Short mmCIF file of C-alpha atoms in Angstrom, two decimals:
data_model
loop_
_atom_site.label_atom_id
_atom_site.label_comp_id
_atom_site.label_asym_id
_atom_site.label_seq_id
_atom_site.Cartn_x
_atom_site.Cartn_y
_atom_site.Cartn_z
CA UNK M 1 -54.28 -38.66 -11.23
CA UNK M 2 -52.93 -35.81 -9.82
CA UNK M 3 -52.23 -36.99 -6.53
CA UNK M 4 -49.80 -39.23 -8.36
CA UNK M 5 -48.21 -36.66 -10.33
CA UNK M 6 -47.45 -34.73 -7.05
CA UNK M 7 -46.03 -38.27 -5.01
CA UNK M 8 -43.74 -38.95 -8.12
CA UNK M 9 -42.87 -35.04 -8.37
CA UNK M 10 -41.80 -35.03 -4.36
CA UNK M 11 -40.08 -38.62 -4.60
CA UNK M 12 -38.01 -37.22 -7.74
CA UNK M 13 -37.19 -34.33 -5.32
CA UNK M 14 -35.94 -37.03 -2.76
CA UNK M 15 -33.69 -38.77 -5.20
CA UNK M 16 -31.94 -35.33 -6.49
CA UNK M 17 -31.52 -34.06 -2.92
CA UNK M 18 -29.85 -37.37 -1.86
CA UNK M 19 -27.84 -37.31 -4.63
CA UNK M 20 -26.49 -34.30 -4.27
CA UNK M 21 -25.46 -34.64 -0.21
CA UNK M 22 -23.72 -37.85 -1.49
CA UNK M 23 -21.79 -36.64 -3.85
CA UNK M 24 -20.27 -33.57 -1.60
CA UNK M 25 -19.68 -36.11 1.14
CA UNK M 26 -17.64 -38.52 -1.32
CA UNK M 27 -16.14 -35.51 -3.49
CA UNK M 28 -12.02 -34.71 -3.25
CA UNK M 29 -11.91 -31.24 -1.42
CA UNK M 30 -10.94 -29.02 -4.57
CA UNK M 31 -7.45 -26.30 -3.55
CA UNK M 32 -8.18 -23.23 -2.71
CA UNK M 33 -7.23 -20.80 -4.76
CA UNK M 34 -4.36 -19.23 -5.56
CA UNK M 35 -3.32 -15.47 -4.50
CA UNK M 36 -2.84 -14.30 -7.93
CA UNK M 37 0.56 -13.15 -7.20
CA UNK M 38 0.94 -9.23 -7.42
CA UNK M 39 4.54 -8.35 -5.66
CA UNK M 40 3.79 -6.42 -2.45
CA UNK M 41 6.04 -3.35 -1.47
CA UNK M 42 7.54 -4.79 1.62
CA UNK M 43 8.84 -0.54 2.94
CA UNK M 44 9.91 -2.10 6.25
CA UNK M 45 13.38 -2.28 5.90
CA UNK M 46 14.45 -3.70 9.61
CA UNK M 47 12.91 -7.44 8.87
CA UNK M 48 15.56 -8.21 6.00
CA UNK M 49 17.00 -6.99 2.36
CA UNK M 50 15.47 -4.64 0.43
CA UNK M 51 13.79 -5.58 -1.99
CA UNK M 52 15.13 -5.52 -5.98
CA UNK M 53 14.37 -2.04 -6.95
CA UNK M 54 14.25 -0.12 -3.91
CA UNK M 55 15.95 3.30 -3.52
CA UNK M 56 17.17 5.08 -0.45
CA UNK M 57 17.16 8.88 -1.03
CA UNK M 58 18.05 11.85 1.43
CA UNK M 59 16.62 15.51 1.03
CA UNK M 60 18.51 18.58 3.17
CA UNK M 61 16.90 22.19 3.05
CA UNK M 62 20.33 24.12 3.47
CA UNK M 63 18.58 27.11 4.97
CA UNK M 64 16.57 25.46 7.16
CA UNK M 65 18.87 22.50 8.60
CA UNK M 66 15.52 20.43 7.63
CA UNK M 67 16.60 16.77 6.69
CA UNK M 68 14.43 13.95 5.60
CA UNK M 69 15.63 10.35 4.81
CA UNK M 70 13.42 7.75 2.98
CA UNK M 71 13.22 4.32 1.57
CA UNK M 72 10.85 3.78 -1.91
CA UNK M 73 10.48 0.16 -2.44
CA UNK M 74 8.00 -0.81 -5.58
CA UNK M 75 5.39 -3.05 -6.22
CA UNK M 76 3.37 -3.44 -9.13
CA UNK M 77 2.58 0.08 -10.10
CA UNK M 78 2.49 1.42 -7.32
CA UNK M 79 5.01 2.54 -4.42
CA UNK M 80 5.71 1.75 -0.58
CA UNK M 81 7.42 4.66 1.45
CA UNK M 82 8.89 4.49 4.46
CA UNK M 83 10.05 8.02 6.31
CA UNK M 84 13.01 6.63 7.97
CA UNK M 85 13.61 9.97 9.62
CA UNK M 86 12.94 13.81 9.29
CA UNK M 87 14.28 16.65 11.71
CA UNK M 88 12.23 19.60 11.10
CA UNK M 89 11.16 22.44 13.82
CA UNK M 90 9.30 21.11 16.65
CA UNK M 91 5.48 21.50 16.57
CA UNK M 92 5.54 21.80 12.76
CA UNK M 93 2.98 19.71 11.24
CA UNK M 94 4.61 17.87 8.61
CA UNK M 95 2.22 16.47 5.47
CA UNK M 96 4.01 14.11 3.33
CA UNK M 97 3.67 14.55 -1.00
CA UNK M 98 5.15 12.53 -3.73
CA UNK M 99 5.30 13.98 -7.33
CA UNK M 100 5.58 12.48 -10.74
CA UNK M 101 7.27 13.38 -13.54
CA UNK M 102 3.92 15.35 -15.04
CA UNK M 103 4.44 17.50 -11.92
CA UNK M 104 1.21 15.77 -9.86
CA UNK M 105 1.22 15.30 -6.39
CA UNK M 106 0.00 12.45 -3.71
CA UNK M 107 -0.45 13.13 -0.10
CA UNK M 108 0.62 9.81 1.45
CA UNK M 109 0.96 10.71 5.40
CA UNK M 110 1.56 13.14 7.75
CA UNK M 111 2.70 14.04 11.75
CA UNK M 112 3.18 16.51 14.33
CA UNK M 113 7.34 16.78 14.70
CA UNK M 114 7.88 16.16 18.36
CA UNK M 115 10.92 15.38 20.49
CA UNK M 116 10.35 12.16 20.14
CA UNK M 117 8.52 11.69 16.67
CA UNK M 118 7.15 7.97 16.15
CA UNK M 119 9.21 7.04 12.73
CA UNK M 120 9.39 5.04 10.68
CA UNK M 121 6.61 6.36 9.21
CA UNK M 122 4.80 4.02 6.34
CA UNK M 123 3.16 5.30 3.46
CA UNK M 124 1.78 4.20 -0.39
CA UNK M 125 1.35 5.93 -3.38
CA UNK M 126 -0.08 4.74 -7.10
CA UNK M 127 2.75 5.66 -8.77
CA UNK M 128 4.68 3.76 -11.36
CA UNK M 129 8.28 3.57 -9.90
CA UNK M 130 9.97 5.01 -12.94
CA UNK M 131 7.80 8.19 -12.55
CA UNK M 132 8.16 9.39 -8.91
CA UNK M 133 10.59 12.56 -9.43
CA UNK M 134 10.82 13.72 -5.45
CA UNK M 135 9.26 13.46 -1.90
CA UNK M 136 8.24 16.48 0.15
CA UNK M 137 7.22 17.49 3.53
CA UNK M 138 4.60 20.00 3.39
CA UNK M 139 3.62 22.63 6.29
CA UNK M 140 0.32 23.84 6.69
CA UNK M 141 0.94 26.66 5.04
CA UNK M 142 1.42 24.90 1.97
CA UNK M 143 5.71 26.00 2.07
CA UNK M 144 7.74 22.78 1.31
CA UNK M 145 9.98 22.37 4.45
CA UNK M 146 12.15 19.60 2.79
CA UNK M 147 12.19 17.88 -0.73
CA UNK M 148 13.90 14.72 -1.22
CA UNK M 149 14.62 14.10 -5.15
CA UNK M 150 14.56 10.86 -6.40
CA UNK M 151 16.47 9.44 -9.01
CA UNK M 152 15.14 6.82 -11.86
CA UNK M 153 15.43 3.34 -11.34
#
């Protein structure tokens, strides 16, 4: 009796495994799925317009002759960067900060200023666009070289 609950047992196990490789060979392939569609910071501006939103701002330390020149292009929540330029002292070593309006700061990048520094320089920071206030390079020694405000959207 048992021998003929185990043959009916494996040849119901025969039937469901057929079944089921016939029915993914005849099925419609389903889509893939969907990128669920959160806007990207595109912060290289040479590869076409800006995108809507994005701000170009220039900081100059008077007493220093320090420049730096940025673009801020947002995304959802959060912020690309791109150092466009900076001239600060050779052989500095340049750390880049954003700060929001409560006054908090985000290190996003840094270099060594060279001759011939390697910009653009690309960066990211979770910041709601609205509340960035100003960029900064940073020395080592914790002085801000150059501060770039930024104005509201």
């Amino acid at each position: 009796m048992w021998v003929r609950t185990v043959v009916a047992a494996a040849g119901i196990a025969v039937l469901v495994v057929i079944g089921v490789v016939i029915g993914r060979v005849t099925s419609t392939p389903q889509p893939a799925p969907q990128p669920t569609g959160l806007l990207q910071a595109d912060n290289d501006t040479d590869d076409g317009p800006p995108a809507p939103g994005t701000r170009e701002v220039t900081g100059v330390n008077r007493a220093t002759g320090a420049e730096l020149h940025l673009v801020i292009t947002p995304a959802n929540g959060w912020l690309g960067i791109e150092v466009v330029s900076a001239t600060v002292s050779n052989g500095k070593r340049c750390r880049l900060f954003a700060y929001d309006r409560t006054g908090h700061s985000y290190e996003f990048g840094g270099w060594v200023q060279s001759a011939q520094p390697a910009f653009p320089i690309y960066g990211a920071v979770m910041v709601a666009p609205a509340d960035l206030t100003s960029i900064s390079v940073v020395d080592d020694a914790g002085h801000q070289v150059v501060t770039a405000q930024v104005p509201p959207p």
